[in-house]
Short mmCIF file of C-alpha atoms (C1' of nucleotides) in Angstrom, two decimals:
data_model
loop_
_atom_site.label_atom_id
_atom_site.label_comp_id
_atom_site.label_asym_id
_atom_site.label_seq_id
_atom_site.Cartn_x
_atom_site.Cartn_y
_atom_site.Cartn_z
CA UNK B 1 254.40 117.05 104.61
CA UNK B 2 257.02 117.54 107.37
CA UNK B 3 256.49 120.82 108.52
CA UNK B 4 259.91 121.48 108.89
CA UNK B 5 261.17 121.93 112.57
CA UNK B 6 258.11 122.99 113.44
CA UNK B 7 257.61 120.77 116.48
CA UNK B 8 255.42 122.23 119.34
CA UNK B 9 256.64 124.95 121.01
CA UNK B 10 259.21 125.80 117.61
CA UNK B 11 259.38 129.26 116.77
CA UNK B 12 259.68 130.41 113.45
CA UNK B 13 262.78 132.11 112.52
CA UNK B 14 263.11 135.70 112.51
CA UNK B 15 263.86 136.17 109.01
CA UNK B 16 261.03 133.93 107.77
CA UNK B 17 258.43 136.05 109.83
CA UNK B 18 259.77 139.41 107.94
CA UNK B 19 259.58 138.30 104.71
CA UNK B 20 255.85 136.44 105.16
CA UNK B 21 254.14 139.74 104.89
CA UNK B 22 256.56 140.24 102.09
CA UNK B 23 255.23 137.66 100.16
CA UNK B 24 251.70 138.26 101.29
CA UNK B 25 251.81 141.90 100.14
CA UNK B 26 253.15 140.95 96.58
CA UNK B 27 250.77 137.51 95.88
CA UNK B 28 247.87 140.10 96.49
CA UNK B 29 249.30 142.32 93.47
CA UNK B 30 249.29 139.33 91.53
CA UNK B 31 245.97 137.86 92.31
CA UNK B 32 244.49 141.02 91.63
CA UNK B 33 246.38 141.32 88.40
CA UNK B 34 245.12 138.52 87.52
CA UNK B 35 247.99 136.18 87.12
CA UNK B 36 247.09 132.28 87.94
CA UNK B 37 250.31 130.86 89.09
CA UNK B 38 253.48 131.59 89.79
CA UNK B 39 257.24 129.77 90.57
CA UNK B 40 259.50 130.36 93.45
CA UNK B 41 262.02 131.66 90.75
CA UNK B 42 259.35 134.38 89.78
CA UNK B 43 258.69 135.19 93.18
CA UNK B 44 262.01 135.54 94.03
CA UNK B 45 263.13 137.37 91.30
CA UNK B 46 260.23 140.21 91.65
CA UNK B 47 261.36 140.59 95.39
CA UNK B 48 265.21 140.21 95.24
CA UNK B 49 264.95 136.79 97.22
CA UNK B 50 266.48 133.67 96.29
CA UNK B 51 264.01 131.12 95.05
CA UNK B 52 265.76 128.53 97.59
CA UNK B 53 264.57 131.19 100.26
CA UNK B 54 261.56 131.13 99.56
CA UNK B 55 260.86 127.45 99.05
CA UNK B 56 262.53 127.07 101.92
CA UNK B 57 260.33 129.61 104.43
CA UNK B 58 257.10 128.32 102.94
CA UNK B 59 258.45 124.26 103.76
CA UNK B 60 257.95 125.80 107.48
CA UNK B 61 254.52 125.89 106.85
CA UNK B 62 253.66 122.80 104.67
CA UNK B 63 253.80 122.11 100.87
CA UNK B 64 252.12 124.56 98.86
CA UNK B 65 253.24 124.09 95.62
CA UNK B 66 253.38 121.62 93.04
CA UNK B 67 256.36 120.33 91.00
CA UNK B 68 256.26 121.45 87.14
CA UNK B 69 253.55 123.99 87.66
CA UNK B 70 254.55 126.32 90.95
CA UNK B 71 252.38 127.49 93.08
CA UNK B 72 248.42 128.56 92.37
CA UNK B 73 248.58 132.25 93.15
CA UNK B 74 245.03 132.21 95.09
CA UNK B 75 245.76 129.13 96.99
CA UNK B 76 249.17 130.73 98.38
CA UNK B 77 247.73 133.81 99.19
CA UNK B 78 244.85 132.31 101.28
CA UNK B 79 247.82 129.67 102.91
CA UNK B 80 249.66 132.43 103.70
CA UNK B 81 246.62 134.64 105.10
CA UNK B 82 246.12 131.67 106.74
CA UNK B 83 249.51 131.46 108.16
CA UNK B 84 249.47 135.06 108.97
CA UNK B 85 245.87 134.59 111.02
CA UNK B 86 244.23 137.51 108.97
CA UNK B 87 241.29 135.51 108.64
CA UNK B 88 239.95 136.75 111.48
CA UNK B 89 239.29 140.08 113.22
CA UNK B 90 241.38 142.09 115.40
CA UNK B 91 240.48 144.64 117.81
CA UNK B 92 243.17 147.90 118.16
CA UNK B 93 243.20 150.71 120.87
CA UNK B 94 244.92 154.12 119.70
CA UNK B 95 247.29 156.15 122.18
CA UNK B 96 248.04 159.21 120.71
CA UNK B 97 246.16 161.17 117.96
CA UNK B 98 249.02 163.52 117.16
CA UNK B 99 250.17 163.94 113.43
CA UNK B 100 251.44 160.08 113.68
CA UNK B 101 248.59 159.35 115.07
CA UNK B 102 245.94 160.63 112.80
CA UNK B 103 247.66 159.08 110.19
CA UNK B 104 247.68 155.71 111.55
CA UNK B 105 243.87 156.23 112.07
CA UNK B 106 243.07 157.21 108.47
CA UNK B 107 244.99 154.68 107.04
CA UNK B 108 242.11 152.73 105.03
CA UNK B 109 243.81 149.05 104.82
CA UNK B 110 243.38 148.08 108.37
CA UNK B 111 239.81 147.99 108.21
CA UNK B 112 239.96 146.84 105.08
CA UNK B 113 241.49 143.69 106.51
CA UNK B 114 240.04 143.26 110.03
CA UNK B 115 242.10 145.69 111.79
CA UNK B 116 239.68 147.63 113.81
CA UNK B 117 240.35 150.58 115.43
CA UNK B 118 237.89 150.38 118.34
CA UNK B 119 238.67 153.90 120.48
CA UNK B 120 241.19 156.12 120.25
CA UNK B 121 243.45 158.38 123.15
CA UNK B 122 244.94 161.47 124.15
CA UNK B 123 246.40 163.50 126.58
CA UNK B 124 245.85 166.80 124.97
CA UNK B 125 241.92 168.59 126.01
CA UNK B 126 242.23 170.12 122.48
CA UNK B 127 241.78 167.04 120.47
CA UNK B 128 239.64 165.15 123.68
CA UNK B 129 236.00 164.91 122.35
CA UNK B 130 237.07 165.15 118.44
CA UNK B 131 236.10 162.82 115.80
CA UNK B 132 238.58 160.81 113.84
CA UNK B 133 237.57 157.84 111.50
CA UNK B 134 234.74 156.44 113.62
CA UNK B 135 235.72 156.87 117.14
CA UNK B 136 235.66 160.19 119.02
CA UNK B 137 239.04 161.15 120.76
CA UNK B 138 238.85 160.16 124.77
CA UNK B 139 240.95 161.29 127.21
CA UNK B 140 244.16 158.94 128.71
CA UNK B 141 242.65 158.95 131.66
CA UNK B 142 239.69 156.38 130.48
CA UNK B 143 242.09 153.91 128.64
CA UNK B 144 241.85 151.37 131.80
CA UNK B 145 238.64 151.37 132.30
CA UNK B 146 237.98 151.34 128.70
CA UNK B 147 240.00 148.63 128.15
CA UNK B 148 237.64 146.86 131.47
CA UNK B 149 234.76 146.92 129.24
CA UNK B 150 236.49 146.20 125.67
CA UNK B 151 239.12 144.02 125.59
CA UNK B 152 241.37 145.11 122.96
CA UNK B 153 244.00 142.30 120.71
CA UNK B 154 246.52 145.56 119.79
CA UNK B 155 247.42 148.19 121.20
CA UNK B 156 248.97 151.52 118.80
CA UNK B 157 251.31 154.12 121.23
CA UNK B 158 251.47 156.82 118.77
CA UNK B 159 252.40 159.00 121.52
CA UNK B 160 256.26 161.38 121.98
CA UNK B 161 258.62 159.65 123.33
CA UNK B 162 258.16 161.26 126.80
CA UNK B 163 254.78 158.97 127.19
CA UNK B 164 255.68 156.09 125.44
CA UNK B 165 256.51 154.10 128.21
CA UNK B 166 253.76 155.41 130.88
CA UNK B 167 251.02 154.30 127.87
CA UNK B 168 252.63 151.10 127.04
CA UNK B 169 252.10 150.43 131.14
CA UNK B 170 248.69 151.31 131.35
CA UNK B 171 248.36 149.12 128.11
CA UNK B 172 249.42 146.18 129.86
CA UNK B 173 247.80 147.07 132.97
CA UNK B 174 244.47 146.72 130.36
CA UNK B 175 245.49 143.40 129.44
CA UNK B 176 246.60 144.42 126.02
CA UNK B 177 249.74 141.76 125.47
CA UNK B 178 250.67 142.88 121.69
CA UNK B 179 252.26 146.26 121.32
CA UNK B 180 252.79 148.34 118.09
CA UNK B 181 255.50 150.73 118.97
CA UNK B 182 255.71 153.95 116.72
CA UNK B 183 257.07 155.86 119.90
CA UNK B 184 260.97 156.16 119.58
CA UNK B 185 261.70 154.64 122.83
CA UNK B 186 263.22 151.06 123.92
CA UNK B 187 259.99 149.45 125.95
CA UNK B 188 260.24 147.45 128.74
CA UNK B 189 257.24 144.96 128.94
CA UNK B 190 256.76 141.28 130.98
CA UNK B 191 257.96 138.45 129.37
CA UNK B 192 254.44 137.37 127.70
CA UNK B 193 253.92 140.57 126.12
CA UNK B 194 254.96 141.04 122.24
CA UNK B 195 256.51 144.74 121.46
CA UNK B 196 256.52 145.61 117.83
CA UNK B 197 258.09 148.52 117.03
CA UNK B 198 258.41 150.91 114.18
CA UNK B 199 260.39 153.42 114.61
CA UNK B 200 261.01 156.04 112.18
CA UNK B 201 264.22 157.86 113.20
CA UNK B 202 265.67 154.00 113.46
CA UNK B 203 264.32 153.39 109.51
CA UNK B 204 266.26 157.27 108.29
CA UNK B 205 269.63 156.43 110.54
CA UNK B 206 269.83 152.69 108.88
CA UNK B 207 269.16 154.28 105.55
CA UNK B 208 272.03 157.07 106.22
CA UNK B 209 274.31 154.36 107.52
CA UNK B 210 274.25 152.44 104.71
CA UNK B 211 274.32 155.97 102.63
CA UNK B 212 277.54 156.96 104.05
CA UNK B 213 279.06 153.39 103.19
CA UNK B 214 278.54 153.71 100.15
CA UNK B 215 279.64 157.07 100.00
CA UNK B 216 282.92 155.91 101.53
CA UNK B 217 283.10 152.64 99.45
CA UNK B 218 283.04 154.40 96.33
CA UNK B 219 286.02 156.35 97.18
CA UNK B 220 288.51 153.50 97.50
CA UNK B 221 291.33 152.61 95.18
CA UNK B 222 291.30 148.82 95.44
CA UNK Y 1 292.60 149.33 117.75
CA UNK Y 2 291.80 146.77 114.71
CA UNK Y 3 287.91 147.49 113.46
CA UNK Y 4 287.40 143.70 112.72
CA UNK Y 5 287.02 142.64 109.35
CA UNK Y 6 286.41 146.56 108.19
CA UNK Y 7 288.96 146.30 105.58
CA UNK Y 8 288.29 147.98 102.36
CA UNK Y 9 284.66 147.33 100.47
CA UNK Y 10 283.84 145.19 103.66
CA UNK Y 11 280.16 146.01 104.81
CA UNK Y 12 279.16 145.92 108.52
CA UNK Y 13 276.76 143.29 108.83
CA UNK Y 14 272.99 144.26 109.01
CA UNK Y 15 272.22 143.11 112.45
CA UNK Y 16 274.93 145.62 113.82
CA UNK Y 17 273.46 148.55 111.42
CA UNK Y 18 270.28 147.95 112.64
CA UNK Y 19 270.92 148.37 116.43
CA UNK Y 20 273.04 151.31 116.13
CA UNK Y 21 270.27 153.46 115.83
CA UNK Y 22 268.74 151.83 119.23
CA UNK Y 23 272.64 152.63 120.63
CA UNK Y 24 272.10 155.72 119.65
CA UNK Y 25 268.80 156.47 120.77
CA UNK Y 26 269.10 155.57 124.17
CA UNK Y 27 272.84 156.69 124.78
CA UNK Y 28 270.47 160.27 123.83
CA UNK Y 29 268.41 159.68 126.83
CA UNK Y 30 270.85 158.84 129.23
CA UNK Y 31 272.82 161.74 128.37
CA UNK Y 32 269.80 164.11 128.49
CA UNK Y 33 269.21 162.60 132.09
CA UNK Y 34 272.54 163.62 133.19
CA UNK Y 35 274.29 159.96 133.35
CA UNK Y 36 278.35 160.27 132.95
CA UNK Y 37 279.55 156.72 132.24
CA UNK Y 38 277.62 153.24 131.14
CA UNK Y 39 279.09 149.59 130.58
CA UNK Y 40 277.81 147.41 128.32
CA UNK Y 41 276.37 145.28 131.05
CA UNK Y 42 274.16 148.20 131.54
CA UNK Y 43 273.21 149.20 127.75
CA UNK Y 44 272.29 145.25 127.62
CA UNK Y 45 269.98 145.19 130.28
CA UNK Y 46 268.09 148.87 129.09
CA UNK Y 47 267.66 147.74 125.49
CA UNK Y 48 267.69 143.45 126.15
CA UNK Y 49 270.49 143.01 124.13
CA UNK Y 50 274.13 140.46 125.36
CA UNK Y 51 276.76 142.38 126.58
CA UNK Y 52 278.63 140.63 124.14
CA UNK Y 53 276.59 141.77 121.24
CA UNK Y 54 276.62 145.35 122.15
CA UNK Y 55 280.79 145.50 122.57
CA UNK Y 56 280.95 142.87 119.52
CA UNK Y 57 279.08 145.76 117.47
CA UNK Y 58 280.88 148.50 118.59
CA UNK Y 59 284.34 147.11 117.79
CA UNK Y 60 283.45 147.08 114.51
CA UNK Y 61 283.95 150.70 114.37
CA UNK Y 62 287.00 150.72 116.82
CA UNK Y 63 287.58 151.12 121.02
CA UNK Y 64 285.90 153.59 122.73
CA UNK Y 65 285.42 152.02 125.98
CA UNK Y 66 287.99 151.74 128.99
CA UNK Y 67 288.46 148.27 130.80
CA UNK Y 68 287.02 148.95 134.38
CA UNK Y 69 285.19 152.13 133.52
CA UNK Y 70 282.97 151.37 131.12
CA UNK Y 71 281.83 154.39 128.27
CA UNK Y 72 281.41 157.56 128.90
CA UNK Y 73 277.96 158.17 127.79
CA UNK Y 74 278.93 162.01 125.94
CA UNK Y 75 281.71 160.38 123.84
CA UNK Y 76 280.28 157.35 123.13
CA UNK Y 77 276.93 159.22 121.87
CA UNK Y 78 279.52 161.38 119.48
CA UNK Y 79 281.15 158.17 118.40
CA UNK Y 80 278.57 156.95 117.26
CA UNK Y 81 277.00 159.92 115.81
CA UNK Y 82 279.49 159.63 113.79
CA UNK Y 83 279.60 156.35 112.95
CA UNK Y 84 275.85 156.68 111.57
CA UNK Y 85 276.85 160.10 110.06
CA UNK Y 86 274.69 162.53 111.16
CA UNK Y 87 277.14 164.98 111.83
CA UNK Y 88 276.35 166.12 108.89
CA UNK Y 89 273.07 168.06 107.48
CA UNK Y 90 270.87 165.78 104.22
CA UNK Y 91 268.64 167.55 101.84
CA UNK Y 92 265.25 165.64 101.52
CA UNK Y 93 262.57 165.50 99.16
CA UNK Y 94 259.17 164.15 100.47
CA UNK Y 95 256.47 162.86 97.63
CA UNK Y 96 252.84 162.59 98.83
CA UNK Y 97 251.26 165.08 101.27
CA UNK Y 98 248.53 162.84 102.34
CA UNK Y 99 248.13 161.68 106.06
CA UNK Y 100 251.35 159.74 106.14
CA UNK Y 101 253.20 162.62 104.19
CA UNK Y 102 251.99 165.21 106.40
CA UNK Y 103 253.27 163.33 109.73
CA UNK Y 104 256.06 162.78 108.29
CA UNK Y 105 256.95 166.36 107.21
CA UNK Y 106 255.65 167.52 110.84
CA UNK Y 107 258.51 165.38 112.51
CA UNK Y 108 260.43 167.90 114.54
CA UNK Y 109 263.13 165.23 115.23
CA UNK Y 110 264.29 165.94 111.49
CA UNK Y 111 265.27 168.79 111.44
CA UNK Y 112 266.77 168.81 114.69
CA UNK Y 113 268.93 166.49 113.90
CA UNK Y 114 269.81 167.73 110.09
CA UNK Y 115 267.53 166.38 108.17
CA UNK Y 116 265.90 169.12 105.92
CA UNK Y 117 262.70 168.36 104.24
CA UNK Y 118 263.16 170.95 101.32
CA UNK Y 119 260.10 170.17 99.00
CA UNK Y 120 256.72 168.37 98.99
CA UNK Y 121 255.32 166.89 96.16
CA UNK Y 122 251.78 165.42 95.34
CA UNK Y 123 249.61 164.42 92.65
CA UNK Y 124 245.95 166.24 94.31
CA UNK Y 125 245.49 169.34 93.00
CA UNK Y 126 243.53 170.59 95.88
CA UNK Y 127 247.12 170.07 97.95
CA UNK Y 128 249.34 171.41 95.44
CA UNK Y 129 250.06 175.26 96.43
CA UNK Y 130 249.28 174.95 100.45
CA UNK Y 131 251.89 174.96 102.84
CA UNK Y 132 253.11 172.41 104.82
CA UNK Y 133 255.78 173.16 107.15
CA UNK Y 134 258.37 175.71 105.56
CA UNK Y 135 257.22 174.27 101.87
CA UNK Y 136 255.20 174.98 99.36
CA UNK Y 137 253.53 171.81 98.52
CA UNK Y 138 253.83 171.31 94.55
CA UNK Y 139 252.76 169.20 91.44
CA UNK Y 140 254.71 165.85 91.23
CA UNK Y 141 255.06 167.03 87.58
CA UNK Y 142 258.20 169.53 88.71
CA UNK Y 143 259.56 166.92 90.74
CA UNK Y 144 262.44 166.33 87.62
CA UNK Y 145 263.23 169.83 87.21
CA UNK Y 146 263.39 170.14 90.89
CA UNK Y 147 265.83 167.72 91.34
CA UNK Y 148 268.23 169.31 88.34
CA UNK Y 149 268.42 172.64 90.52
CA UNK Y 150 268.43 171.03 93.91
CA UNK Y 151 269.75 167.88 94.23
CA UNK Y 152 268.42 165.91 97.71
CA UNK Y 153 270.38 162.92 99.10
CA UNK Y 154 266.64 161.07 100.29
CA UNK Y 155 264.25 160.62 98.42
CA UNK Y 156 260.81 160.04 100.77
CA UNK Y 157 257.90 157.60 99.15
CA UNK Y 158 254.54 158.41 101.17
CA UNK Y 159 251.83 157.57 98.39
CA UNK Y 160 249.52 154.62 98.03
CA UNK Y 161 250.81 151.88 96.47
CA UNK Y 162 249.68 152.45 93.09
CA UNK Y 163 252.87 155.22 92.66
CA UNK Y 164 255.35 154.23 94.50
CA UNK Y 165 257.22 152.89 91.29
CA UNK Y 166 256.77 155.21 89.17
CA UNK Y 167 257.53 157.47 92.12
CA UNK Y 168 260.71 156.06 92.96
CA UNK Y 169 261.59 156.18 88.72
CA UNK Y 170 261.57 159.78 88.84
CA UNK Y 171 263.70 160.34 92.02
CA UNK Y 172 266.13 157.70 90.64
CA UNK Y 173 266.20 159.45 87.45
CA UNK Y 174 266.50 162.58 89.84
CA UNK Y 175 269.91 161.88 91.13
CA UNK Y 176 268.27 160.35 93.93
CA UNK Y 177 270.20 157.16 94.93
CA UNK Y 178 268.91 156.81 98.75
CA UNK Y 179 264.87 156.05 99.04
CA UNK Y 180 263.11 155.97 102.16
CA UNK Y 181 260.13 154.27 101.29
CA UNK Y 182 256.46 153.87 102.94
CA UNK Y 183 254.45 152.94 99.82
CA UNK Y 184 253.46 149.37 100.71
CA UNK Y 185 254.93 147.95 97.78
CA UNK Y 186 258.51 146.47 96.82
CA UNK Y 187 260.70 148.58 94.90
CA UNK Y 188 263.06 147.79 91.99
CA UNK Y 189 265.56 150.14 91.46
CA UNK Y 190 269.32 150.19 89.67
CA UNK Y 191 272.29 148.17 91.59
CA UNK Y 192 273.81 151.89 92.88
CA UNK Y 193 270.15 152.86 94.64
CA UNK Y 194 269.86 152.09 98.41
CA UNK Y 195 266.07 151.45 99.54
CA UNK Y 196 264.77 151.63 103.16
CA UNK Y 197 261.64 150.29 103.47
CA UNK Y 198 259.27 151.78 106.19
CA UNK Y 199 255.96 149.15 105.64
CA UNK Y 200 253.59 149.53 108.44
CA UNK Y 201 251.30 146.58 106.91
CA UNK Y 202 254.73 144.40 107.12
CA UNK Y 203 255.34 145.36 110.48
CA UNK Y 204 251.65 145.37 111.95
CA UNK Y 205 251.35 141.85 110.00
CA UNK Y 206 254.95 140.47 111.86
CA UNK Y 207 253.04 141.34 115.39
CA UNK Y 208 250.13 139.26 114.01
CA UNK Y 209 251.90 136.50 113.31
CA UNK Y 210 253.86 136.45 116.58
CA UNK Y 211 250.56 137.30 118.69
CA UNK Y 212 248.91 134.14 116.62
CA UNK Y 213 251.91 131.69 117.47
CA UNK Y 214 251.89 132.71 121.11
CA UNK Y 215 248.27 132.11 121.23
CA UNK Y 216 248.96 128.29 119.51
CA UNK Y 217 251.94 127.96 122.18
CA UNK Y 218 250.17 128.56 124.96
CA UNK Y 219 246.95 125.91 124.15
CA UNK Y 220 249.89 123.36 123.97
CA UNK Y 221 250.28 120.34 126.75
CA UNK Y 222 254.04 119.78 126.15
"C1'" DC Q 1 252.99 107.32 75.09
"C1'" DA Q 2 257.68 108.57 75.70
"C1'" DA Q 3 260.81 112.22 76.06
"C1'" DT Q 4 261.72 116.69 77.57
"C1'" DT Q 5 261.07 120.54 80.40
"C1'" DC Q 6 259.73 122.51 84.76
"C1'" DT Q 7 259.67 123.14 89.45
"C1'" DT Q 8 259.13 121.67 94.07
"C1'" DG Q 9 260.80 120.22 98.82
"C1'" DT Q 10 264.75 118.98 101.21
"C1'" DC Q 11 269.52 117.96 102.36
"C1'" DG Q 12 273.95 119.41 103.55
"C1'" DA Q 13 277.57 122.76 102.90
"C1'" DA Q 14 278.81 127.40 103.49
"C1'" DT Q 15 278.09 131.55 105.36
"C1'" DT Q 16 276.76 134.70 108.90
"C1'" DA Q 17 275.54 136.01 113.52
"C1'" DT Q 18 275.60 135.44 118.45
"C1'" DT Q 19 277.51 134.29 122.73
"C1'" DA Q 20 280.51 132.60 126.47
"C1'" DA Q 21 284.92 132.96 128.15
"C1'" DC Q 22 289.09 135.18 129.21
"C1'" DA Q 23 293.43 137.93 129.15
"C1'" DG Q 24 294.75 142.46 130.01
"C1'" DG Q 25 294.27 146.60 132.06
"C1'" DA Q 26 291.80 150.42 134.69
"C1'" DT Q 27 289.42 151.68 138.81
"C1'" DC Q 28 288.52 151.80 143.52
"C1'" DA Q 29 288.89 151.22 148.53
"C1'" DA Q 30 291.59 150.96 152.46
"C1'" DT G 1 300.52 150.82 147.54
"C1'" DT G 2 298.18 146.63 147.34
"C1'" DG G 3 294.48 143.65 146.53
"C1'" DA G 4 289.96 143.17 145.00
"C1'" DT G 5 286.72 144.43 141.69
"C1'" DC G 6 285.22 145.88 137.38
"C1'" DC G 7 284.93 145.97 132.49
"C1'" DT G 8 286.65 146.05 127.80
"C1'" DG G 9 288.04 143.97 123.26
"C1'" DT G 10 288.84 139.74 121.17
"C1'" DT G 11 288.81 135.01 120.27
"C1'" DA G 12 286.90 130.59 119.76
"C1'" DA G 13 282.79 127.94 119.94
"C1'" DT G 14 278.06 127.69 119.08
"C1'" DA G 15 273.98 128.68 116.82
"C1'" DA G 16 271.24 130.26 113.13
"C1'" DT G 17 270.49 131.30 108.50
"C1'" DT G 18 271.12 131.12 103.63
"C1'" DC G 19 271.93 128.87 99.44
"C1'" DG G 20 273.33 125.53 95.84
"C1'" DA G 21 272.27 121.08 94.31
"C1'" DC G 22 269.47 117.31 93.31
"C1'" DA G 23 266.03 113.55 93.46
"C1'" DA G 24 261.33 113.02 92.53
"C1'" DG G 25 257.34 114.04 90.36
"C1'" DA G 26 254.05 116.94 87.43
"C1'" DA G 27 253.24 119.21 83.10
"C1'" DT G 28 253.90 119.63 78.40
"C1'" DT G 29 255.17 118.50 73.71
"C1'" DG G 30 255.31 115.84 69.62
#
DNA sequence: CAATTCTTGTCGAATTATTAACAGGATCAA
DNA sequence: TTGATCCTGTTAATAATTCGACAAGAATTG
């Protein structure tokens, strides 16, 4: 097992980190479907990947498989949970419990999987003192010394773009060092602090790019 | 003015179509905030991208800088406006009212910038008949006909997991050849169907795995 | 048990993406 | 106007990623 380049210190490549929760999302569907084992060329084929791809991104991690049979669909999905580190618990802070926000909060898999949402913030007095899920709506204004008391491993800014920034500060401030990013603004964060960001109006204008491409494509002669 | 390697069929590559939206997102704010002219020294230090990269991208498309100058922020903004196409107004069908559904239909950025949510479709009858928005909220049943009277250019997936295919069957059946999807599940659709996949799970999994490495890096001696 | 069929993990070639460097030209200051 | 500075667009080099091919080994069949 030569763990491919993954010397200490080694990051793994971009593209093999997208596609892990990929794979992860569809060996779930198949464990629970009950199927027992299945080959790279399966995989691959269900998810539009070459099977080399996907050989090769799991080599990062070790040898899963075995030659002649595949892989054992339980086995890959608990290497790969493994791999993933959702074997454990993680504890999230909320900024923002707008319609994003809400939605974020009622979205049933994260607890499901260890994704906690410990406490929840907002700027607006209207929503302060609600429930949602669990956790009743505090104002911005306690997220530090919140944060004091509860240390929190993620930190959601589900907040307009106006705040995103300001929030993502006072996250840091905290001590949270892993951002999810649904506000549609670039964030500017220290150098040990990860920034993951989903941004919505970045999804629709790739989706329109590539629509108008087409569009054009389909026009041409030769 | 050559727009490298754009000849005929030729497709930008996806790193560049996935910044352009960040381009264009923050060439927004600075003209909002007044700012006249940019270089791509600059843009690479707001959004931690190379120089390089950022004039690499946008020579793809053609010149629209001036040597000592820089961009001017307006024109550059309408360049690429253009570039991504939304110059232009797209009709949008949104299945699944739930949570996700509703945020998404409350996104004032949409129509702001021409994207119309026309319909909403869902399977609970207890939604079907309120309003959301401008629309009337209907049975996933008259999604077909729907799509024979008014034809949408996006088709938008908000539903558990457990429809999204059969979802995305009746859009593509629809007319619809452009999904924007956030059903955690991978889609399979015909050759001429573009799919943009909006996972949170995927993306809140990627920060995971990055947060986990980090944490392995940092216990390491050399 | 031997022969055949599968399928992995890995190597190296090919492709794709990023970046540093620079020529050419515009701007700016005096 | 002149010289110094700035900055683009492009090229060439570098780096990263993807993919086909294959040796090696397990499973399966007769």
């Amino acid at each position: 097992m030569t763990l491919r380049g993954r010397k200490k210190g080694e990051t793994v490549p971009q593209g093999v980190v997208g596609r892990l929760p990929v794979y992860f999302r569809y060996l779930t569907e198949l464990e629970l479907a009950g199927v027992e084992r299945v080959s790279s060329a399966q995989l691959g084929e269900a998810l539009d990947f070459t099977a080399a791809q996907i050989r090769s991104d799991l080599s990062y991690f070790g040898s899963f498989g075995q030659q002649g049979y595949g892989y054992n669909v339980a086995e890959l999905l608990d290497q790969v949970k493994q791999i993933l580190g959702i074997k454990q618990k993680y504890a999230m802070v909320l900024v923002g419990a707008g319609n994003l926000g809400k939605a974020i909060g009622s979205y049933e898999w994260f607890r499901a999987e260890g994704f906690e949402i410990e406490a929840i913030f907002d700027v607006d007095p209207h929503l302060i003192g609600n429930r949602h899920g669990g956790c009743i709506i505090r104002s911005v204004d306690e997220l530090t010394s919140y944060l004091k008391e509860h240390p929190a491993d993620i930190g959601i800014i589900a907040t307009p773009k106006a705040a995103g920034q300001s929030v993502c500060d006072l996250l840091v401030e905290g001590g949270v060092d892993s951002i999810w990013n649904f506000s549609p603004t670039h964030l500017t964060v220290p150098d040990h602090v990860l920034v993951e960001d989903m941004h919505l109006t970045d999804s629709l204008l790739r989706l329109v790019f590539r629509l108008n491409e087409r569009r054009a494509g389909d026009g041409e002669t030769d």
